[in-house]
Coordinates of C-alpha atoms and ligand atoms in Angstrom, one line a residue:
M1 CA 160.7 126.8 72.0
P2 CA 161.9 128.3 74.7
D3 CA 165.5 128.5 75.5
L4 CA 165.9 126.3 78.5
P5 CA 167.7 127.8 81.9
R6 CA 171.7 126.5 82.2
P7 CA 171.4 123.1 84.0
E8 CA 168.5 121.6 82.2
F9 CA 169.6 122.1 79.0
D10 CA 173.4 120.8 79.8
A11 CA 171.5 117.6 81.4
A12 CA 169.2 117.9 78.3
L13 CA 172.7 117.7 76.2
R14 CA 174.2 115.1 78.1
D15 CA 171.3 112.7 77.8
A16 CA 170.7 113.0 73.9
L17 CA 174.3 112.3 73.7
G18 CA 173.8 109.6 76.2
E19 CA 171.3 107.5 73.9
T20 CA 173.7 107.6 70.5
G21 CA 176.2 106.0 72.7
A22 CA 180.2 105.7 71.6
V23 CA 177.6 106.5 67.2
G24 CA 178.0 110.1 68.7
A25 CA 176.1 113.1 67.3
T26 CA 176.9 116.5 65.5
V27 CA 175.8 119.7 66.1
R28 CA 173.2 120.1 63.9
Q29 CA 171.7 116.1 64.9
L30 CA 171.6 117.6 68.4
A31 CA 170.0 120.7 67.4
T32 CA 166.7 120.3 66.1
R33 CA 167.0 116.6 69.1
L34 CA 166.2 119.0 71.1
D35 CA 164.8 122.2 69.0
H36 CA 167.5 124.5 70.2
R37 CA 169.4 126.7 68.5
P38 CA 172.3 125.0 66.5
D39 CA 174.8 127.8 68.0
R40 CA 173.5 127.4 71.1
V41 CA 174.5 123.8 70.9
E42 CA 177.9 124.4 69.9
R43 CA 178.6 126.7 73.4
A44 CA 177.2 124.6 75.1
L45 CA 179.1 121.2 73.3
T46 CA 182.8 123.7 73.5
E47 CA 182.2 124.1 77.3
L48 CA 181.7 120.5 78.1
R49 CA 183.9 119.4 76.2
L50 CA 186.7 122.1 78.3
R51 CA 184.7 119.8 81.5
G52 CA 186.8 117.3 80.3
D53 CA 182.6 115.9 79.9
V54 CA 182.5 116.0 76.4
A55 CA 184.8 113.8 73.1
R56 CA 185.1 114.7 69.9
L57 CA 185.8 112.8 67.5
G58 CA 186.2 113.4 63.9
R59 CA 183.6 114.7 61.2
G60 CA 182.2 116.5 64.1
L61 CA 180.5 114.0 65.8
Y62 CA 180.9 114.2 69.8
V63 CA 180.4 111.7 72.0
L64 CA 179.7 111.8 75.9
R65 CA 182.8 110.5 77.5
D66 CA 182.7 107.3 79.3
F67 CA 184.3 105.6 81.8
E68 CA 187.6 104.2 81.4
R69 CA 188.0 101.4 79.1
L70 CA 187.0 99.1 80.6
D71 CA 189.1 96.2 80.7
G72 CA 192.1 96.6 82.1
R73 CA 190.6 98.5 84.5
S74 CA 191.4 96.2 88.1
D75 CA 187.5 96.6 89.5
F76 CA 186.3 95.7 86.1
V77 CA 184.7 91.9 87.0
D78 CA 183.4 90.7 82.9
P79 CA 180.3 88.7 81.6
A80 CA 182.6 86.0 81.3
A81 CA 183.3 86.1 85.1
F82 CA 180.7 86.0 86.0
V83 CA 179.3 83.2 84.0
E84 CA 182.1 81.2 85.0
R85 CA 181.1 81.8 88.9
F86 CA 177.5 80.8 88.8
V87 CA 179.0 77.2 86.8
R88 CA 180.1 77.2 89.7
E89 CA 178.3 78.3 92.6
N90 CA 175.6 76.2 90.8
G91 CA 176.7 73.4 88.6
I92 CA 174.2 74.9 86.0
A93 CA 175.8 76.5 82.4
L94 CA 174.3 78.9 80.1
G95 CA 172.2 77.4 77.0
A96 CA 170.9 78.6 74.1
Y97 CA 167.3 79.9 73.8
A98 CA 166.7 79.4 69.6
G99 CA 163.7 81.3 67.7
P100 CA 162.7 85.2 67.5
I101 CA 162.6 86.7 70.6
T102 CA 161.6 90.2 70.5
F103 CA 157.7 92.0 69.1
R104 CA 158.7 93.1 65.9
S105 CA 157.8 89.6 64.7
N106 CA 154.4 91.3 66.0
E107 CA 154.3 94.0 64.3
S108 CA 151.9 92.1 61.8
L109 CA 150.4 89.0 63.3
P110 CA 146.8 89.7 64.0
V111 CA 145.5 90.9 67.1
H112 CA 149.0 91.5 68.3
R113 CA 149.1 94.5 66.6
W114 CA 146.9 95.6 67.0
W115 CA 148.9 98.4 70.2
P116 CA 152.8 97.8 69.5
Y117 CA 154.3 98.1 72.2
V118 CA 158.0 98.0 71.8
Q119 CA 159.5 97.1 75.0
G120 CA 157.0 93.0 73.9
Y121 CA 158.3 90.5 73.2
S122 CA 157.3 87.2 70.0
A123 CA 153.9 86.3 69.2
D124 CA 156.7 82.9 68.8
F125 CA 158.4 82.9 72.2
V126 CA 155.0 82.5 74.4
R127 CA 153.9 80.0 71.6
G128 CA 157.4 78.3 72.8
V129 CA 157.3 78.1 76.7
L130 CA 153.4 76.9 76.5
D131 CA 154.6 74.5 74.0
A132 CA 158.3 72.7 76.1
A133 CA 155.5 73.2 79.7
Q134 CA 152.9 70.8 78.1
L135 CA 150.1 71.8 80.1
G136 CA 146.7 70.2 80.2
R137 CA 143.1 72.0 78.9
R138 CA 142.6 74.3 81.5
A139 CA 145.5 75.1 83.0
T140 CA 146.6 79.1 84.1
V141 CA 148.8 81.1 82.8
L142 CA 150.4 84.0 84.5
D143 CA 152.1 87.1 83.1
P144 CA 152.8 89.4 86.7
F145 CA 154.2 91.9 83.5
A146 CA 151.7 92.0 81.3
G147 CA 152.2 94.9 79.6
S148 CA 150.5 94.8 76.5
G149 CA 149.4 91.0 76.4
T150 CA 151.1 88.7 74.4
S151 CA 151.4 86.3 76.9
L152 CA 147.6 86.1 77.9
V153 CA 146.6 86.5 74.0
E154 CA 148.8 83.5 73.6
A155 CA 147.7 81.3 76.9
R156 CA 144.1 82.3 75.8
R157 CA 144.5 81.0 72.3
G158 CA 146.1 78.2 73.2
G159 CA 143.3 77.2 75.7
A160 CA 144.5 78.4 79.6
R161 CA 142.7 81.0 81.5
A162 CA 145.2 84.4 81.0
L163 CA 145.8 86.4 83.9
G164 CA 147.9 89.2 84.8
T165 CA 149.2 92.2 86.3
E166 CA 149.8 95.3 85.1
L167 CA 150.8 98.7 86.5
L168 CA 150.4 100.8 83.4
A169 CA 146.3 101.8 82.4
P170 CA 147.2 101.6 78.4
A171 CA 149.2 97.9 78.6
V172 CA 146.1 96.7 80.5
L173 CA 143.8 98.2 78.4
A174 CA 145.9 96.9 74.8
A175 CA 145.9 93.8 77.0
R176 CA 142.3 93.6 77.8
V177 CA 140.6 94.2 74.9
K178 CA 143.6 91.8 72.9
T179 CA 142.0 88.7 74.4
R180 CA 138.6 89.9 74.0
F181 CA 138.3 87.3 70.9
E182 CA 133.9 87.3 71.2
L183 CA 134.2 91.3 70.4
P184 CA 131.6 91.5 67.3
A185 CA 133.5 92.5 63.7
R186 CA 130.8 93.8 62.2
V187 CA 129.9 96.3 65.3
L188 CA 133.3 97.7 66.0
R189 CA 133.3 98.5 62.7
A190 CA 130.0 100.3 63.1
G191 CA 131.4 101.6 66.5
G192 CA 134.1 102.8 64.6
R193 CA 132.2 104.5 61.6
R194 CA 129.9 106.3 64.3
T195 CA 131.9 108.0 66.2
V196 CA 134.1 109.4 62.6
E197 CA 130.1 110.8 61.6
R198 CA 130.4 112.6 65.1
G199 CA 134.2 114.4 65.5
R200 CA 134.0 115.3 62.1
R201 CA 131.3 117.2 63.7
R202 CA 132.4 118.7 66.2
A203 CA 134.2 121.9 67.1
P204 CA 138.5 121.5 69.0
G205 CA 138.4 120.2 72.6
T206 CA 140.9 121.2 75.1
L207 CA 143.8 119.3 75.4
P208 CA 145.7 116.9 77.1
F209 CA 147.2 118.8 80.2
L210 CA 150.8 118.3 79.0
R211 CA 152.7 121.2 78.6
E212 CA 154.8 120.2 74.9
T213 CA 151.4 118.6 73.7
R214 CA 151.4 122.0 70.7
R215 CA 155.1 120.8 69.8
Q216 CA 154.3 116.9 69.8
F217 CA 151.3 117.7 66.9
D218 CA 150.8 119.7 63.9
P219 CA 147.9 122.0 64.4
G220 CA 145.0 121.1 62.1
T221 CA 145.9 117.3 64.0
L222 CA 145.9 118.3 67.0
D223 CA 141.8 119.8 66.5
D224 CA 141.3 116.5 64.7
L225 CA 142.0 114.6 67.3
T226 CA 141.1 116.9 70.1
R227 CA 137.2 116.2 68.4
L228 CA 137.6 112.7 67.9
R229 CA 138.9 111.7 71.8
D230 CA 135.3 113.8 72.2
A231 CA 133.1 111.3 70.4
L232 CA 135.5 107.9 72.1
P233 CA 131.5 106.7 73.7
R234 CA 131.8 107.0 77.1
D235 CA 130.2 103.9 77.8
E236 CA 133.5 101.8 79.7
T237 CA 132.0 98.9 77.5
P238 CA 134.2 96.1 75.3
I239 CA 132.8 97.8 72.5
T240 CA 134.2 101.7 73.9
E241 CA 137.7 100.2 75.0
A242 CA 137.9 98.1 71.6
L243 CA 137.6 102.1 69.7
R244 CA 139.5 104.1 72.7
L245 CA 142.7 101.1 71.8
A246 CA 141.7 101.9 68.4
F247 CA 142.4 105.8 69.3
G248 CA 145.7 104.5 71.5
R249 CA 146.9 103.5 68.6
I250 CA 147.0 106.4 66.2
L251 CA 148.5 109.2 68.7
I252 CA 152.1 108.4 68.0
P253 CA 151.8 107.5 64.5
S254 CA 149.8 111.1 63.8
S255 CA 152.2 113.6 66.0
R256 CA 155.6 114.2 65.6
L257 CA 157.4 112.0 67.4
H258 CA 158.3 107.7 67.8
R259 CA 159.6 105.5 69.8
S260 CA 163.0 103.9 69.0
P261 CA 161.9 102.8 71.7
C262 CA 162.9 106.0 73.8
L263 CA 160.1 108.6 72.8
G264 CA 161.8 110.8 71.3
Y265 CA 161.2 114.2 68.1
D266 CA 161.5 112.1 64.9
R267 CA 163.9 114.9 62.9
R268 CA 161.9 112.8 59.4
H269 CA 158.9 114.1 59.8
R270 CA 156.2 115.9 57.3
P271 CA 153.3 116.5 58.0
S272 CA 151.1 114.0 56.3
D273 CA 147.4 113.8 55.1
R274 CA 145.9 111.0 56.4
S275 CA 143.8 113.2 59.3
P276 CA 143.7 111.6 62.3
F277 CA 139.8 110.2 61.0
D278 CA 141.1 107.6 58.4
R279 CA 144.1 106.6 60.3
F280 CA 141.3 105.7 63.1
L281 CA 139.6 103.3 60.8
E282 CA 141.8 101.6 59.3
A283 CA 142.5 100.6 62.7
V284 CA 139.3 99.9 63.6
D285 CA 138.7 98.0 60.5
E286 CA 142.6 95.9 60.8
M287 CA 141.0 94.7 64.2
A288 CA 137.9 93.5 62.9
A289 CA 139.7 91.8 60.2
D290 CA 141.7 90.2 62.3
L291 CA 138.3 89.5 65.5
D292 CA 136.9 88.1 62.1
S293 CA 139.3 86.0 61.4
L294 CA 139.9 84.2 64.6
A295 CA 136.9 83.4 64.8
S296 CA 137.3 80.4 62.9
E297 CA 139.6 79.0 66.1
R298 CA 136.7 79.2 68.8
A299 CA 136.8 76.3 70.1
H300 CA 139.9 76.3 71.2
W301 CA 140.6 79.5 72.9
G302 CA 140.1 79.1 77.2
P303 CA 138.3 81.2 79.6
A304 CA 138.1 85.2 79.4
A305 CA 140.8 86.3 80.6
R306 CA 141.1 88.6 83.5
I307 CA 143.8 91.1 84.1
V308 CA 144.7 93.5 87.1
E309 CA 145.1 97.0 86.9
G310 CA 148.0 96.7 89.5
D311 CA 151.4 96.6 90.9
S312 CA 153.2 92.9 90.8
R313 CA 154.6 93.4 94.1
T314 CA 151.7 93.9 96.5
V315 CA 148.9 92.1 93.3
R316 CA 148.3 88.9 94.7
W317 CA 146.8 85.6 93.0
P318 CA 145.7 82.8 95.0
A319 CA 148.0 80.1 96.3
G320 CA 148.7 77.2 94.3
S321 CA 146.4 77.9 92.0
V322 CA 148.9 79.1 88.3
D323 CA 150.2 76.3 87.1
L324 CA 153.0 78.3 84.6
A325 CA 154.2 81.5 84.7
V326 CA 155.9 83.9 82.0
T327 CA 157.1 87.5 81.9
S328 CA 160.1 90.7 80.9
P329 CA 159.8 92.3 83.7
P330 CA 161.4 95.9 82.8
Y331 CA 165.0 96.0 82.5
V332 CA 167.9 97.2 85.2
N333 CA 167.9 101.5 84.8
G334 CA 166.1 101.0 81.8
M335 CA 162.9 102.1 80.8
D336 CA 160.7 105.0 82.4
Y337 CA 157.4 103.1 81.3
V338 CA 155.0 106.1 82.7
M339 CA 157.5 108.6 81.0
N340 CA 157.9 106.4 77.7
Y341 CA 153.4 107.0 77.7
K342 CA 152.8 109.8 78.7
I343 CA 150.7 110.6 75.8
D344 CA 148.9 107.8 76.6
L345 CA 148.6 108.2 79.9
A346 CA 146.8 111.5 79.2
W347 CA 145.4 111.4 76.2
L348 CA 142.9 108.2 76.9
G349 CA 142.0 110.0 80.3
Y350 CA 143.9 107.5 82.7
A351 CA 147.1 110.9 83.9
H352 CA 145.0 114.4 84.9
S353 CA 148.2 115.8 86.1
Y354 CA 152.8 116.1 85.8
A355 CA 151.4 114.5 89.6
D356 CA 149.9 111.6 88.7
L357 CA 152.9 111.0 85.7
A358 CA 154.8 110.3 89.3
A359 CA 152.7 108.7 91.3
L360 CA 152.8 106.1 88.8
R361 CA 156.6 106.1 89.0
S362 CA 156.8 105.2 92.3
A363 CA 155.2 102.2 92.3
E364 CA 157.2 101.1 89.1
V365 CA 159.9 98.5 88.6
A366 CA 163.0 101.1 89.7
C367 CA 164.8 102.5 86.6
D368 CA 166.7 105.0 85.7
N369 CA 163.6 108.1 86.7
L370 CA 163.1 106.9 90.2
P371 CA 162.6 110.1 92.2
R372 CA 166.0 110.5 94.4
T373 CA 164.1 110.4 97.0
E374 CA 162.7 106.7 97.2
T375 CA 166.5 105.6 96.5
L376 CA 167.2 107.1 100.0
P377 CA 166.1 104.1 102.0
Y378 CA 168.6 102.3 98.9
R379 CA 171.8 104.1 99.1
S380 CA 174.3 101.6 101.0
V381 CA 176.2 99.5 99.0
S382 CA 175.9 96.5 101.9
G383 CA 174.2 94.2 103.1
S384 CA 172.0 94.5 99.8
I385 CA 169.6 90.9 99.8
D386 CA 172.2 89.4 97.5
P387 CA 176.3 89.1 97.6
W388 CA 177.4 89.7 93.9
L389 CA 175.6 92.7 94.9
D390 CA 177.0 93.6 97.3
E391 CA 180.2 93.8 95.7
I392 CA 178.7 95.4 92.1
L393 CA 177.1 98.3 94.4
P394 CA 180.4 99.9 95.6
R395 CA 182.1 99.1 91.8
I396 CA 178.8 101.2 90.7
R397 CA 179.1 104.2 93.1
D398 CA 182.7 104.2 93.6
N399 CA 182.4 105.1 89.6
V400 CA 179.5 107.0 89.1
A401 CA 181.7 109.5 92.2
R402 CA 185.4 109.3 90.1
K403 CA 183.3 110.6 86.9
R404 CA 181.3 113.1 88.9
S405 CA 178.9 114.5 85.2
Y406 CA 177.2 111.5 85.6
R407 CA 172.9 112.1 85.7
R408 CA 172.2 111.5 89.2
D409 CA 175.0 110.2 91.9
D410 CA 173.1 107.5 93.2
V411 CA 173.1 104.4 90.8
H412 CA 174.2 102.6 93.1
A413 CA 170.7 102.7 94.9
V414 CA 168.9 102.6 91.7
V415 CA 170.6 99.4 90.8
R416 CA 169.4 98.0 94.8
R417 CA 166.2 99.0 94.6
Y418 CA 165.1 97.3 91.4
F419 CA 166.2 93.9 92.6
S420 CA 164.8 94.4 96.7
D421 CA 162.2 95.6 93.8
L422 CA 162.3 91.9 92.0
V423 CA 162.1 90.1 95.4
P424 CA 157.9 90.6 96.3
V425 CA 157.0 89.4 92.7
L426 CA 159.3 86.2 92.8
T427 CA 157.3 85.7 96.2
N428 CA 154.0 86.0 94.5
V429 CA 154.1 84.0 92.1
R430 CA 156.5 81.5 93.8
D431 CA 153.3 81.0 95.7
A432 CA 150.8 81.2 92.7
L433 CA 152.7 78.2 91.5
A434 CA 151.3 74.8 91.8
P435 CA 153.8 72.6 93.4
G436 CA 156.2 71.9 90.3
G437 CA 155.2 75.0 88.0
R438 CA 157.2 77.0 86.5
F439 CA 158.9 80.8 86.2
V440 CA 160.4 82.1 82.9
L441 CA 161.0 85.4 82.6
V442 CA 163.1 86.8 80.1
V443 CA 165.9 89.4 81.9
G444 CA 168.2 91.9 79.8
D445 CA 172.0 92.8 81.3
S446 CA 173.5 96.1 81.8
L447 CA 176.3 97.8 81.9
L448 CA 175.5 100.4 84.4
A449 CA 179.2 103.4 84.8
G450 CA 181.4 101.1 83.9
T451 CA 180.0 98.0 86.2
Y452 CA 178.7 94.3 84.4
V453 CA 175.5 93.4 86.3
P454 CA 174.5 90.6 84.8
A455 CA 170.6 90.7 85.8
D456 CA 170.2 87.5 84.3
L457 CA 172.1 85.6 87.5
L458 CA 171.3 87.8 89.0
T459 CA 167.6 86.7 89.2
A460 CA 168.1 83.9 89.2
R461 CA 170.3 83.7 92.2
L462 CA 167.5 85.2 93.6
G463 CA 165.2 83.0 92.7
A464 CA 166.7 79.9 94.1
S465 CA 167.5 82.7 97.3
L466 CA 163.1 82.8 97.6
G467 CA 163.5 78.3 97.2
Y468 CA 162.7 77.7 94.0
R469 CA 164.3 75.4 92.0
I470 CA 167.4 77.1 88.9
V471 CA 166.0 75.4 85.1
S472 CA 168.5 77.6 82.7
V473 CA 169.3 81.0 81.9
E474 CA 169.6 80.3 78.9
V475 CA 170.6 83.2 76.2
A476 CA 168.1 84.3 73.8
R477 CA 170.6 86.6 71.6
P478 CA 173.3 89.8 72.2
R479 CA 172.4 93.6 72.4
R480 CA 173.9 96.6 72.7
S481 CA 175.6 98.7 76.4
G482 CA 173.2 102.3 75.1
Q483 CA 176.7 104.0 77.0
R484 CA 179.2 101.8 75.2
R485 CA 178.3 100.6 71.6
S486 CA 180.6 98.1 71.4
F487 CA 179.8 96.6 75.1
V488 CA 177.9 93.4 74.1
L489 CA 175.1 92.5 76.0
R490 CA 172.7 89.8 76.1
E491 CA 169.1 88.6 77.0
S492 CA 168.5 85.7 78.8
V493 CA 165.1 83.7 79.4
V494 CA 165.6 82.0 83.7
T495 CA 163.8 79.0 84.3
L496 CA 162.9 78.8 87.8
E497 CA 160.8 75.9 89.6
R498 CA 158.5 75.6 92.5
P499 CA 160.0 72.8 94.0
R500 CA 156.7 69.7 94.3
S501 CA 158.2 69.2 98.1
A502 CA 157.2 73.5 98.8
A503 CA 154.5 73.8 101.2
Ligands
SAM1 C1 159.0 94.5 79.8 S1 157.5 95.0 79.7 C2 156.4 93.0 79.2 C3 156.0 94.3 77.9 C4 155.2 92.3 77.7 N1 155.4 91.5 77.5 C5 154.7 92.5 76.4 O1 154.8 91.9 75.2 O2 153.6 93.6 75.9 C6 157.5 95.3 80.3 C7 155.8 96.2 81.7 O3 155.9 95.8 83.2 C8 155.3 96.8 83.5 N2 155.4 97.1 84.7 C9 156.4 98.0 85.2 N3 157.1 98.2 86.9 C10 155.4 97.5 87.4 C11 154.9 97.1 88.5 N4 155.1 97.5 89.6 N5 153.8 95.8 88.6 C12 153.0 95.7 87.1 N6 153.4 96.6 86.5 C13 155.0 96.7 86.0 C14 155.9 98.3 82.1 O4 154.8 98.9 82.7 C15 155.0 98.1 81.5 O5 154.4 97.6 80.8

């Protein structure tokens, strides 16, 4: 690949090292990851070492120099201190949530497996929440960050009316197709076969706008994918959408990329003799088999699901119409969903230019890739929406200033914008809930610029400030910090309730 200019190359190198956390990476590993010559990587690493940005461990491993030791630093407030304070201020001790919560267990489950969404949560988790809520038949369940539709599939299977909002068109497609249980499997199979027959007869088509497309796929695969894409029916019927989803699903497995969970080049990639046509037919057959197996539950299904493609900060649902809301919002400073799903957005025809991707990113709940112009109104570190944040934001800003080498100098503003983004969502859901209705959120905390951010407790506090009652905060699993592998973070289930007395 052509040499990247110096500042971009250093930034890419820092990002690649940052992703390996305290484990670090060798010159060769970094060269493969960045697709650049090892000698250039080594030269850049040497300079970054001299500048104090990078350290060399034994065994040829390089790590991004993190912030000074966290413990012992006078400004570091650790998780336990925040928990203690939360208990003192709210009279609620943290509980424990038992059961699988990550998407992994969905990968082998009928329907859920149609579109593996690493950022999703488990169907088991949603079923547990639905059971605990003891909803009557025909209850309404809302997911304001619906993702690939895990909550909606389970809600409809359990007899509820499922409503969702989701920004990302490929995820909306997945959620819509996955909740159409009545799709005739026979027609889907036949549609899949006809598409493949048409595709095999076609000439290769044009490539999507993404600059790296040729690098992302082996040449023969790339031609076949364009032929298959151009053979997909063009109408907007449920069968066409299901075929489009099957096509979307095979994109990453057909490429030189993987999501783990961020999109990146797969060092172990080898050209495969499984053509996109074969993969597509397998995906269609799997969907058809799941639809057949689901048919026996038909008597229990709730009414057709409704999924709105849009920004949850502005999409509103009828007041008092929702019995239960359940979701997992993006995490603070976490995944840039637009970047991570740019392949799907481009190939499925939902984005036609980098400007389209940028517009979507501005509507996303704030993440680390937010354009700098978007954080301008959030740069102040005081007078935020929560007194705890007013303590946390200056620490982040000061640590970033101290280290200089941080990827962006407005991290505190990204964090401030993140929590500000949650406010309208919490407000819209509160208004949509019937009195006594609950909002269950799976939230992860963060370590940012050497500063601990208790996002679960902050979300609960924001909820309380907006008139919810905090029912519980239950720790579901430990996670490793991407910045400092030894630092243990957590993922929690925050349950809020719209009080019955609320107007
Ligand atoms: C953690 S994922 C939800 C995954 C989902 N629970 C599942 O199992 O598939 C968060 C989702 O929020 C979406 N999102 C981000 N900003 C949004 C916004 N402003 N409005 C609606 N959805 C948004 C992302 O595209 C992503 O799909």
